[in-house]
mmCIF file of C-alpha atoms in Angstrom:
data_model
loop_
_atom_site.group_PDB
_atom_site.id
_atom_site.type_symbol
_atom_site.label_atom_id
_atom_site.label_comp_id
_atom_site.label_asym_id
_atom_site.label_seq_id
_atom_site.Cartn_x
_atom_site.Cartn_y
_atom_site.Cartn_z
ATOM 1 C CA UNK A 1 138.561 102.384 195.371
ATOM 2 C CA UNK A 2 136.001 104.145 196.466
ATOM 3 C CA UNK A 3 133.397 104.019 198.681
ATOM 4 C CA UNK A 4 133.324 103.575 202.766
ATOM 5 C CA UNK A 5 132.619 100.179 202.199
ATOM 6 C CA UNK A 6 136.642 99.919 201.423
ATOM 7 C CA UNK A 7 137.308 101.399 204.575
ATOM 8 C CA UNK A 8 139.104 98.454 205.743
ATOM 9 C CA UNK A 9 139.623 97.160 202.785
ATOM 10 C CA UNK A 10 143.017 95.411 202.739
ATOM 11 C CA UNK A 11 144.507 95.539 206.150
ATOM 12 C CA UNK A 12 143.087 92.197 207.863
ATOM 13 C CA UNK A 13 143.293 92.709 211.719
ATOM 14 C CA UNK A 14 140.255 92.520 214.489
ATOM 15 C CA UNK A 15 138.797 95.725 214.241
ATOM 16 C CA UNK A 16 135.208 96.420 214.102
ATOM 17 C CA UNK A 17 134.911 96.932 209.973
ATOM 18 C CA UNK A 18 136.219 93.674 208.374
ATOM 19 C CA UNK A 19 136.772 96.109 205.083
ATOM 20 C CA UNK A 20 139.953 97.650 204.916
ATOM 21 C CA UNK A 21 139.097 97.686 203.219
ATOM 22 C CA UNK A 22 138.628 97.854 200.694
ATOM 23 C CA UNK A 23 142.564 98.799 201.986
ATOM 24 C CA UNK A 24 144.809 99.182 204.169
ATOM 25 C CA UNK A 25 152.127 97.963 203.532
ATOM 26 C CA UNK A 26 152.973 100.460 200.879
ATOM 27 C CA UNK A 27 153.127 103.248 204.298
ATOM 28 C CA UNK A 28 154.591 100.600 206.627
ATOM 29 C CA UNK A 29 157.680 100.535 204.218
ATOM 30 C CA UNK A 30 157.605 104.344 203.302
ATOM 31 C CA UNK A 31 156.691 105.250 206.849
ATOM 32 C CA UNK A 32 159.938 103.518 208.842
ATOM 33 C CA UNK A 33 162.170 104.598 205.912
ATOM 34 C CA UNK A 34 161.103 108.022 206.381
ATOM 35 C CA UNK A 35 161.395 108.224 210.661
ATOM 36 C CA UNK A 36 165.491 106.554 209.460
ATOM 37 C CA UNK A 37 166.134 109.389 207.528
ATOM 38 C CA UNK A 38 164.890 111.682 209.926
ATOM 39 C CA UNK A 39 166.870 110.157 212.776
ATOM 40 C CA UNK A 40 170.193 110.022 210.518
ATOM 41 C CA UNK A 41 169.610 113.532 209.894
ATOM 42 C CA UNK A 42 169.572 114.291 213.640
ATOM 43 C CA UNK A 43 172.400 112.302 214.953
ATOM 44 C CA UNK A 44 174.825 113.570 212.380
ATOM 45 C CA UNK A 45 173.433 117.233 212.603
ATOM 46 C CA UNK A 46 176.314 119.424 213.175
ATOM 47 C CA UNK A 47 178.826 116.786 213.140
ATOM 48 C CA UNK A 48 178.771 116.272 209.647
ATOM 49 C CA UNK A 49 179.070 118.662 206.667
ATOM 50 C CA UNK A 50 178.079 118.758 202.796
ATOM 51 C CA UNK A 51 180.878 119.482 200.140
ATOM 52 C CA UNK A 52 183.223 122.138 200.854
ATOM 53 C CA UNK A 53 181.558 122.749 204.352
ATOM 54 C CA UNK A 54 183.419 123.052 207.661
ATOM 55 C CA UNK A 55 182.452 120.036 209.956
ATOM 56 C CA UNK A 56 182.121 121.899 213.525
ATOM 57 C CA UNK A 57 182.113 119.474 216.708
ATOM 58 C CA UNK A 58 179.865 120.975 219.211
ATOM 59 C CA UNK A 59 181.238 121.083 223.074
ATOM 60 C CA UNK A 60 179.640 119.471 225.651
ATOM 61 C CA UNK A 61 177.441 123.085 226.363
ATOM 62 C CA UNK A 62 176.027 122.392 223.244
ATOM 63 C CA UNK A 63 175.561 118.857 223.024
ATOM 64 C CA UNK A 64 173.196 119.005 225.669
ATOM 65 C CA UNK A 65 171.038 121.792 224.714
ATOM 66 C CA UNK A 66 170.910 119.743 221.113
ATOM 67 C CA UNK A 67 169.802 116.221 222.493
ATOM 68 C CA UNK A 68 167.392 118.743 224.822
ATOM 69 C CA UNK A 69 165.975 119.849 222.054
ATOM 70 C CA UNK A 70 166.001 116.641 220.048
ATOM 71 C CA UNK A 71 163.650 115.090 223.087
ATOM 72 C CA UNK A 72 161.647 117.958 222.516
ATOM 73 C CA UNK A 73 160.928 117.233 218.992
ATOM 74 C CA UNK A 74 160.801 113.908 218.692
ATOM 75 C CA UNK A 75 158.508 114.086 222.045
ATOM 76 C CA UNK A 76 156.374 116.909 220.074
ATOM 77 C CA UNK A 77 156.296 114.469 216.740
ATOM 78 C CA UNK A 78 154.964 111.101 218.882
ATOM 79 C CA UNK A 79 151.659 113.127 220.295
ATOM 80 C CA UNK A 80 151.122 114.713 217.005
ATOM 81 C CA UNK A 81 151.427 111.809 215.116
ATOM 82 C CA UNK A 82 148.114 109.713 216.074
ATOM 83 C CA UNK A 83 146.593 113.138 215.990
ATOM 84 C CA UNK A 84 147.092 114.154 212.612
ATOM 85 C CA UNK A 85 146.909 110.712 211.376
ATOM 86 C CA UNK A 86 143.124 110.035 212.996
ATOM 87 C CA UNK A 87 142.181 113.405 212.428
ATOM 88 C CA UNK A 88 142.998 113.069 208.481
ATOM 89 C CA UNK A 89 141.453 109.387 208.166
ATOM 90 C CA UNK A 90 138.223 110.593 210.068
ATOM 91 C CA UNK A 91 138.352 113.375 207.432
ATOM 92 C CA UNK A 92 138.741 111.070 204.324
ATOM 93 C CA UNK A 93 136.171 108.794 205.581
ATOM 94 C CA UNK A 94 133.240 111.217 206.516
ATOM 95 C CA UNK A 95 134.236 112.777 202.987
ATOM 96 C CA UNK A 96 134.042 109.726 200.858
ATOM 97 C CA UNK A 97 130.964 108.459 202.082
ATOM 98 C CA UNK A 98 129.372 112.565 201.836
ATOM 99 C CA UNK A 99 130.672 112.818 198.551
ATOM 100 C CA UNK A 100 129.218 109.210 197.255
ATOM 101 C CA UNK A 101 125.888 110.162 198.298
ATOM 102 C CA UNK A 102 125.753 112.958 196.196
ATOM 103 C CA UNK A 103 126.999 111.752 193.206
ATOM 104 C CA UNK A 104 124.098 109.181 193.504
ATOM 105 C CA UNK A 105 121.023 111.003 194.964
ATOM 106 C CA UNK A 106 121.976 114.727 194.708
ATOM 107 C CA UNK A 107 122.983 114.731 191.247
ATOM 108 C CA UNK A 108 120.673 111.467 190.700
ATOM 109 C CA UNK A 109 123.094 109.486 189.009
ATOM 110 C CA UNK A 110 122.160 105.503 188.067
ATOM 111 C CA UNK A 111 125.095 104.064 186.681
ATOM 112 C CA UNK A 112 126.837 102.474 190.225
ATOM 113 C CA UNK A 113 128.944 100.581 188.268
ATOM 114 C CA UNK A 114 130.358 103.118 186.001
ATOM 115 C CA UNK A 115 131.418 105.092 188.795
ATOM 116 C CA UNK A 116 133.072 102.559 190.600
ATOM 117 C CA UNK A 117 134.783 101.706 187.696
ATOM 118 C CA UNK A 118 136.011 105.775 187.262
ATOM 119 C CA UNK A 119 137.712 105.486 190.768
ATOM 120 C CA UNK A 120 138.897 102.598 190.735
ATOM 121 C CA UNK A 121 140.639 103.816 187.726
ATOM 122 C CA UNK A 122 142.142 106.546 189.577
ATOM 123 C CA UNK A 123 143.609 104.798 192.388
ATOM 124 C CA UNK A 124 144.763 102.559 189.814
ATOM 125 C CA UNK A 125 146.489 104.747 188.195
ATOM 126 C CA UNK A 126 147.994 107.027 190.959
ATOM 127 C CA UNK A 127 149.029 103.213 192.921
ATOM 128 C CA UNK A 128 151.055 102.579 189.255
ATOM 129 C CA UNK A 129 152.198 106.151 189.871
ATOM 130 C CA UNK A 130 153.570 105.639 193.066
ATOM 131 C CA UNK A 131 155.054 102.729 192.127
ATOM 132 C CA UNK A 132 157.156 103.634 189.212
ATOM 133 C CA UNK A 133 158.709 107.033 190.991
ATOM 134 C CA UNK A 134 159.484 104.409 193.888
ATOM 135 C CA UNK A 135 157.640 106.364 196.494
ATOM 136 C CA UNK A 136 155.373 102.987 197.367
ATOM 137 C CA UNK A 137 156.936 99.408 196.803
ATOM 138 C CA UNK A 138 154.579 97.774 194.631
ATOM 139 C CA UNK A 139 154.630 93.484 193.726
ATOM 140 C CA UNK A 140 155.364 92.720 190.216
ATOM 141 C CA UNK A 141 152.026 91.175 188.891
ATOM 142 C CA UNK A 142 152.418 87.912 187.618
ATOM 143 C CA UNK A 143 149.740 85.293 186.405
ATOM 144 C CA UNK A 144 149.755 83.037 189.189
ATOM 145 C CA UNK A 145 149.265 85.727 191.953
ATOM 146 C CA UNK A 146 146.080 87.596 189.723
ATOM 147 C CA UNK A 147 144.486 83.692 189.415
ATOM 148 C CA UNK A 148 145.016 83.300 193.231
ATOM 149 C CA UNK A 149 143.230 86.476 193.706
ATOM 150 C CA UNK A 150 140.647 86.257 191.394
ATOM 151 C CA UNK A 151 137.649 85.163 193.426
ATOM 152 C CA UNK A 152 138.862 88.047 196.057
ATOM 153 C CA UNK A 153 138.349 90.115 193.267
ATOM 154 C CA UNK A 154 134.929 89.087 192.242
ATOM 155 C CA UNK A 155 133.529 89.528 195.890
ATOM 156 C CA UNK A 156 135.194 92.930 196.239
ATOM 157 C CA UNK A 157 133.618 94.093 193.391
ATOM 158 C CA UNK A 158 130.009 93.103 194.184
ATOM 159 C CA UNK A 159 130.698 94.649 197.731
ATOM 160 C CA UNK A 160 131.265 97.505 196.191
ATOM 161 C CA UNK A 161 128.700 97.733 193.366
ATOM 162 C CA UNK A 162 126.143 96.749 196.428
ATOM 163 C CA UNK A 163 127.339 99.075 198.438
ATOM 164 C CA UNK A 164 126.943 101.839 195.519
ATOM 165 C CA UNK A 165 123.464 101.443 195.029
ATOM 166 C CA UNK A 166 122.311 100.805 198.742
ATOM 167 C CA UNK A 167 123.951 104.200 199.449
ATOM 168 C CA UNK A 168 121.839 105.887 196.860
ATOM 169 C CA UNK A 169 118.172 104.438 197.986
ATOM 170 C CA UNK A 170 118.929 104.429 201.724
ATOM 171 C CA UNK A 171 120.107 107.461 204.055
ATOM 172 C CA UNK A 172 123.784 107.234 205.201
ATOM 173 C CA UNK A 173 122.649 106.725 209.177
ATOM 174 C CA UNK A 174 120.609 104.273 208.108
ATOM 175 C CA UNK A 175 123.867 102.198 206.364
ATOM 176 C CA UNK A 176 125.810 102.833 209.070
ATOM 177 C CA UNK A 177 123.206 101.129 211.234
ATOM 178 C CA UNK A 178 122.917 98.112 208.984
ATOM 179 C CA UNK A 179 126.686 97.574 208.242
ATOM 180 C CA UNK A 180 126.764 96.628 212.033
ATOM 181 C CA UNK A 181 125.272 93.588 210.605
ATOM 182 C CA UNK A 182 128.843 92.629 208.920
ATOM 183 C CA UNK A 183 130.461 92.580 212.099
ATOM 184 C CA UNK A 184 127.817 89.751 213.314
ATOM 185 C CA UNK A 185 128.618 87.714 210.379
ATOM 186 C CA UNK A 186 131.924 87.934 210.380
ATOM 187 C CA UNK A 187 132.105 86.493 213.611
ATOM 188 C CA UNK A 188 129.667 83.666 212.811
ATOM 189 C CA UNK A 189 132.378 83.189 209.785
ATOM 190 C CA UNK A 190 135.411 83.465 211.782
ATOM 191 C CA UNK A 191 133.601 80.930 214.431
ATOM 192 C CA UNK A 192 132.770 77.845 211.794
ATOM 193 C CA UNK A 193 135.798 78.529 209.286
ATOM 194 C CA UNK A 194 138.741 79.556 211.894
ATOM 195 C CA UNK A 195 136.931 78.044 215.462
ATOM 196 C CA UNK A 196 137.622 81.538 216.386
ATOM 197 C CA UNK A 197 135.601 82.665 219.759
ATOM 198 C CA UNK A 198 134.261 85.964 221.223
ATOM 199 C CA UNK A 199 134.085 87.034 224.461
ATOM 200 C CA UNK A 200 130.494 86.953 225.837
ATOM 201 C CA UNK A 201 130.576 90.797 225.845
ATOM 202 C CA UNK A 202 130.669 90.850 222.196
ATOM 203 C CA UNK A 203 127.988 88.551 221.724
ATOM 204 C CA UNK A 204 125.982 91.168 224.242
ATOM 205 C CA UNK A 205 127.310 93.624 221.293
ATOM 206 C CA UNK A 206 125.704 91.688 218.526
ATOM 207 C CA UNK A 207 122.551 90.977 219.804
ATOM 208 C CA UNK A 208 122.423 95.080 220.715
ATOM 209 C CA UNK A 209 123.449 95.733 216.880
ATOM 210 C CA UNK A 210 120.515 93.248 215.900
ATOM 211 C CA UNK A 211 118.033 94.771 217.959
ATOM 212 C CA UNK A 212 118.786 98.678 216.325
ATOM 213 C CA UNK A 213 119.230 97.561 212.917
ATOM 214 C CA UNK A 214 115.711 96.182 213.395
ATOM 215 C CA UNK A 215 113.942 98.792 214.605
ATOM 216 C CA UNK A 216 115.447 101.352 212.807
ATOM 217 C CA UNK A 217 114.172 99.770 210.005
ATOM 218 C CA UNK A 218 110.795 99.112 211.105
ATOM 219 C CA UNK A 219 110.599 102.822 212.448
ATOM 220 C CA UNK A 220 112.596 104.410 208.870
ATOM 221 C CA UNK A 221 110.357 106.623 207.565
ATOM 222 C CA UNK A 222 111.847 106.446 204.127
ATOM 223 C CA UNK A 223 112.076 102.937 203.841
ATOM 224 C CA UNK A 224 112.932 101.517 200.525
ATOM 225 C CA UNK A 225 112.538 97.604 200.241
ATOM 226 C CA UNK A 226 115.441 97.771 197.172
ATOM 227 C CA UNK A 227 117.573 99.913 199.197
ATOM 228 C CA UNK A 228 117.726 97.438 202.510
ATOM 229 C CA UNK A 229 117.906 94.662 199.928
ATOM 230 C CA UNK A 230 121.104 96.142 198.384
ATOM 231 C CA UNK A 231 122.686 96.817 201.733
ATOM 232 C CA UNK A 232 121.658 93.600 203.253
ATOM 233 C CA UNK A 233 123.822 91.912 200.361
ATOM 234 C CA UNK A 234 126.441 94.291 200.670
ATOM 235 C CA UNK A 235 126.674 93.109 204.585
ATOM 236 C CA UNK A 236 127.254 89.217 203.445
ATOM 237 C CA UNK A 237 129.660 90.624 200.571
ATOM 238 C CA UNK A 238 131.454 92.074 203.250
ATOM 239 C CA UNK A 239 132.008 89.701 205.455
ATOM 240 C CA UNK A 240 131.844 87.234 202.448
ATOM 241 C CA UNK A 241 135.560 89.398 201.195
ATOM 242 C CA UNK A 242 137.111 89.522 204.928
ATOM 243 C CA UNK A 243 136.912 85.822 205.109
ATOM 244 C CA UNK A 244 137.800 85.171 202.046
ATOM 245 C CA UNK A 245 140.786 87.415 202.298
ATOM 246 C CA UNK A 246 142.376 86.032 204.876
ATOM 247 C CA UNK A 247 142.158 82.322 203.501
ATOM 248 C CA UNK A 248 143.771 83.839 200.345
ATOM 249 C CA UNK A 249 146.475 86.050 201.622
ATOM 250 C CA UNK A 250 148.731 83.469 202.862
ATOM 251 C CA UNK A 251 148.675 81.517 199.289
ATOM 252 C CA UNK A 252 149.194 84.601 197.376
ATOM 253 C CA UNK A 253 152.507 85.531 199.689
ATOM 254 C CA UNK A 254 153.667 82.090 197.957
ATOM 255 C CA UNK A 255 153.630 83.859 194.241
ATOM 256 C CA UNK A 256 155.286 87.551 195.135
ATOM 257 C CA UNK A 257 159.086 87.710 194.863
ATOM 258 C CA UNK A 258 159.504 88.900 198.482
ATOM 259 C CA UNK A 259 157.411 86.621 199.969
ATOM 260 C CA UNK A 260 154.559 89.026 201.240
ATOM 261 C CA UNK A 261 152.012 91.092 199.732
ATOM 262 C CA UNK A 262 151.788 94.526 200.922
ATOM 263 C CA UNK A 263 148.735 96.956 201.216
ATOM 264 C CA UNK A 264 149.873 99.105 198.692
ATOM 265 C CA UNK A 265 149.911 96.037 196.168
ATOM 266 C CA UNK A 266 146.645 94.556 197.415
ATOM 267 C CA UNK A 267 144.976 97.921 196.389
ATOM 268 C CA UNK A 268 146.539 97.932 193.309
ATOM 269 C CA UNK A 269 145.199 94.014 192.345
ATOM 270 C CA UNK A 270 141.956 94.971 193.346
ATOM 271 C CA UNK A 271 141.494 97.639 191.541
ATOM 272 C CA UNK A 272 143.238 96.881 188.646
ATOM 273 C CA UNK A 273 141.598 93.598 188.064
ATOM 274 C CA UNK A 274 137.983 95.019 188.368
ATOM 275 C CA UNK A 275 138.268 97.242 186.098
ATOM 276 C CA UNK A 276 137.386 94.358 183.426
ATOM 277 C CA UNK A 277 134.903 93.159 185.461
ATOM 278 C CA UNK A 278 133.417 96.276 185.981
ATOM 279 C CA UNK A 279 133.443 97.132 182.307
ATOM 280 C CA UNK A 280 131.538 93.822 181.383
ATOM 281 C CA UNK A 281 128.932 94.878 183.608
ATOM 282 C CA UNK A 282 128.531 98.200 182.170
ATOM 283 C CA UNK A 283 128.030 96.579 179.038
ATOM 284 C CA UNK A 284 125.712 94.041 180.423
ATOM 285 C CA UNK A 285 123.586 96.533 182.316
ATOM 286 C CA UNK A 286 123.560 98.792 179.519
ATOM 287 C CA UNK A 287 125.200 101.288 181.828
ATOM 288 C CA UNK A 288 127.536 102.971 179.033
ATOM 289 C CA UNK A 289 123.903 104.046 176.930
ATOM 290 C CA UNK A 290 122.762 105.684 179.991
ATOM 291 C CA UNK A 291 126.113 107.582 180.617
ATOM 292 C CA UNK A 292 127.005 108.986 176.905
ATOM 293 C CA UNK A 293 122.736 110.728 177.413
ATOM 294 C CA UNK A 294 122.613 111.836 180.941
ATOM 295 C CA UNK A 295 122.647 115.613 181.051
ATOM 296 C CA UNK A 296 124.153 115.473 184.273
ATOM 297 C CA UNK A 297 127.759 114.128 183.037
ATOM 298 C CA UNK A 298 127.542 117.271 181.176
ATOM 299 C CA UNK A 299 127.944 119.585 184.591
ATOM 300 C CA UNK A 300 131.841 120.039 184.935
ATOM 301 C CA UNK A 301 130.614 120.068 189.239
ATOM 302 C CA UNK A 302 129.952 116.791 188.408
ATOM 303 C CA UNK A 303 132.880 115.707 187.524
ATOM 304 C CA UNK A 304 134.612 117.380 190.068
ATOM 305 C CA UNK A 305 132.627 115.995 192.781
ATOM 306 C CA UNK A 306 133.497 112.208 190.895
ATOM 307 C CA UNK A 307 136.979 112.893 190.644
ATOM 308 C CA UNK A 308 137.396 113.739 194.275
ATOM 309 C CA UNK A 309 135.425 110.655 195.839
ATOM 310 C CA UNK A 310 138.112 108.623 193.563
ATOM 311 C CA UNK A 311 141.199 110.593 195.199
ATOM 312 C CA UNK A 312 139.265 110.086 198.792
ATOM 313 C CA UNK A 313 138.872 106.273 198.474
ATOM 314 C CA UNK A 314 142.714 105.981 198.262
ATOM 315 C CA UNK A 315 143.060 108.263 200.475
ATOM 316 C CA UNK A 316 141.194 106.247 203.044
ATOM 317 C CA UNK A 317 143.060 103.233 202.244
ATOM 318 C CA UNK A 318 146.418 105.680 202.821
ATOM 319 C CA UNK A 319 145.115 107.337 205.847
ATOM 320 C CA UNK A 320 143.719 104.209 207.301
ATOM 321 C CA UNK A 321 147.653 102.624 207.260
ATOM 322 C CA UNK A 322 148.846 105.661 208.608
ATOM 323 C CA UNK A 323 146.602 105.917 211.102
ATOM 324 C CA UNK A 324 147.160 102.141 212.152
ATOM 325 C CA UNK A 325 150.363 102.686 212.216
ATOM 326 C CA UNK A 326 150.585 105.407 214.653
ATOM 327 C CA UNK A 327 148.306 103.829 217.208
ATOM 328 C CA UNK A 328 147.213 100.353 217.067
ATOM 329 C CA UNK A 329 144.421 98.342 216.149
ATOM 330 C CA UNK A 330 142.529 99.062 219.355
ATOM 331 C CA UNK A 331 142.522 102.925 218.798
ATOM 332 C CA UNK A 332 141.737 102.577 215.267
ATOM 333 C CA UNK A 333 139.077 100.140 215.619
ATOM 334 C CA UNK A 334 137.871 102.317 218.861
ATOM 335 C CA UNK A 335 137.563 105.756 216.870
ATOM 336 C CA UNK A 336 136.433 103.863 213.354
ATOM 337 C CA UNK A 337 133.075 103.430 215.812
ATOM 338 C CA UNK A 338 133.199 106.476 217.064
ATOM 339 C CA UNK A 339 133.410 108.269 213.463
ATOM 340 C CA UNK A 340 130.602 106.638 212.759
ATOM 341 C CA UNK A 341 128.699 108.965 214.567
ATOM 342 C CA UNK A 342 129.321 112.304 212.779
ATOM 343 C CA UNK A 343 129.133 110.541 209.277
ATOM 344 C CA UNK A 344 125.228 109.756 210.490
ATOM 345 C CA UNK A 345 124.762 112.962 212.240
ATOM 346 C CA UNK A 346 125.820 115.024 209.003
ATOM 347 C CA UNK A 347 123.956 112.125 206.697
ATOM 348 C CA UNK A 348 120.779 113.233 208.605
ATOM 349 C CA UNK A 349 121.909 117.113 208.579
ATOM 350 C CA UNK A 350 122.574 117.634 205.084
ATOM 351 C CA UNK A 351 120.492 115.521 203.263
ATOM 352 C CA UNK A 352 117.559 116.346 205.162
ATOM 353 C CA UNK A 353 116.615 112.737 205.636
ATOM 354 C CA UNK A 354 112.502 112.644 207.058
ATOM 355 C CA UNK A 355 113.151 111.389 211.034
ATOM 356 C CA UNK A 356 111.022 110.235 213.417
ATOM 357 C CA UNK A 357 111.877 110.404 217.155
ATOM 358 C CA UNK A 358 111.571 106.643 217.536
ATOM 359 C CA UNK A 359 113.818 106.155 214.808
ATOM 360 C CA UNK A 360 116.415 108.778 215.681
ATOM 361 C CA UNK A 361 116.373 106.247 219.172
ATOM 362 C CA UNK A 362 117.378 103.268 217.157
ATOM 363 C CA UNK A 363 120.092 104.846 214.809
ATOM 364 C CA UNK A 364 121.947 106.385 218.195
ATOM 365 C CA UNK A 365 121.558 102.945 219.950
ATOM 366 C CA UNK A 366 122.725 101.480 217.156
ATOM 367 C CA UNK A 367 126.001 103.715 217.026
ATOM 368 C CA UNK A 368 126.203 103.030 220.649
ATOM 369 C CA UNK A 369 126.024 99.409 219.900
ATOM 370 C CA UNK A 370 128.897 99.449 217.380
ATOM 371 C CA UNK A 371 131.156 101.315 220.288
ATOM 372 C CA UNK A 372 129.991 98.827 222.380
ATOM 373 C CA UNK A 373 131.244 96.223 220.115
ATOM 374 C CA UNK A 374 134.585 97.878 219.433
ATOM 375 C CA UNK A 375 135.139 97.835 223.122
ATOM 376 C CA UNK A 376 134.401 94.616 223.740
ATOM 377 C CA UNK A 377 136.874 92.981 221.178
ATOM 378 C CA UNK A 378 139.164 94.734 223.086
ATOM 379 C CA UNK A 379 138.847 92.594 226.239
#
């Protein structure tokens, strides 16, 4: 997978990004299994020896200083836990999106489709990976769970391919701005489909988030009417896949063998089944002419630069887990906001996006808008 607009891409929970995403299982089974080892290893430490190896009983002198020292650690490993978990999905996130935005407007590449269809090819590939060397537990496949999640599929892949091409005409502060316009209907989709209601503070949010993602637009310098067009449909794709997702997850639990569907497998069936998808609309869109003549697939920097946003968009649906995991979805939906603002602030930085002061006013009420929002679905 492979853009930010998978961020949340499998995981379904209230946070602010209905993605995760395109992407958050596989590390909720590895993760416990892992902390059991651990804690085997430290109850039988010293009280239990390999082959040939004296077994030594520690006295009571000893036994305290160990289970002091135990606290210690297993105090040290619960604060640096969230820690290293947030820091490494704020990482993979501000990296994915950075990375995306070259590979479309530094190195002025025009075939969206053809590179989401490269990295979804390598998280395919590492998921099947994972899989076989039993690292990640991974659902058998079978005909009736791919038919289930077919039209999941379909709207995944059009979030994606929108979100591709919106990121290359339109400056990353200026997408983060307008994917605050997911959140508002997402809740308008969660209110008719699932009579699900907000809190009045999050409607405050909304109309906040409506208010900067208009006048950033009208005060964008580089506006580009295809650009806002692309992201505006990758806003109702997104929402569009979060809804959809959770009407489909329950009646594709039915056709697994254990009766759930991890995140681990979800990233695996979307990206597995869009690579045919994706490869019809390369033919289609004549996309493959355009890549076997472009000088630029030529540059090995280019490829490099490819191949890592691949690794990075499974990495954010990885880190993402983790993250959860550690905290909770009110810390991850709280700093998913707040990351927001240091992808925009280094959008603006090292692109050199053309910025008006009026504008630079809308894009930080905006961000203050989506923390705004965040906090409110708290209460």
């Amino acid at each position: 997978m492979s853009s930010d607009f998978k961020l949340d891409q499998v995981k379904v929970h209230d946070s602010e990004d209905p993605e995760v995403g395109s992407i958050n299982g596989g590390l909720h089974s590895i993760l416990p299994e892992r902390r059991a080892v651990t804690l085997t290893d430290r109850l039988f430490r010293g009280s239990r020896g390999g082959h040939g190896e004296i077994v030594s009983v520690p006295n009571g002198g000893d036994e305290k200083r160990e289970r002091g020292d135990e606290k210690r650690e297993h105090g040290s490993a619960r604060k640096s836990g969230p820690l290293l978990s947030g820091t490494a999905y704020c990482i993979s996130s501000c990296s994915m999106i950075l990375l995306n935005k070259v590979v479309l407007s530094g190195y002025n590449f025009n075939a969206g489709v053809s590179l989401m269809f490269y990295q979804n090819l390598i998280s395919t590939v590492i998921v099947v990976l994972l899989g076989f060397s039993g690292v990640a537990t991974v659902e058998k496949l079978n005909w009736k769970l791919v038919r289930v999640w077919i039209p999941v599929n379909v709207i995944f892949i059009g979030m994606l391919v929108s979100g591709m091409y919106s990121l290359k005409y339109v400056n990353i502060a200026m997408v983060t701005i307008l994917k605050n316009v997911t959140n508002i209907l997402t809740a308008l989709g969660e209110l008719y489909l699932f009579r699900k209601h907000q809190n009045q503070k999050v409607w405050t949010a909304m109309f906040f988030m409506i208010i900067s993602a208009i006048s950033s637009g009208i005060t964008d310098i580089s506006f580009d009417t295809v650009g806002y067009a692309w992201q505006l449909s990758n806003c109702v794709l997104t929402a569009s896949y979060s809804l959809t997702l959770r009407r489909v997850m329950d009646e594709a639990k039915k056709y697994t063998r254990s009766g759930s569907l991890n995140e681990v497998s979800m990233v695996l069936l979307n990206n597995l089944l869009s690579l045919p998808f994706a490869a019809l609309l390369i033919i289609l869109f004549d996309e493959w002419e355009y890549v076997l003549n472009v000088d630029v697939i030529k540059l090995p920097m280019f490829w490099v630069v490819a191949t890592a946003s691949g690794f990075l968009g499974l990495a954010i649906s990885f880190t993402s887990m983790w993250f959860l995991h550690q905290t909770g979805p009110t810390t991850y939906s709280l700093v998913g906001s707040l990351n927001k603002i240091p992808i925009s602030l280094a959008g603006l930085v090292l692109f050199k996006v053309p910025l008006s002061l009026p504008n630079l006013f809308s894009i930080l009420f905006g961000l203050f808008a989506g923390v705004f929002f965040a906090r409110a679905k708290m209460s």
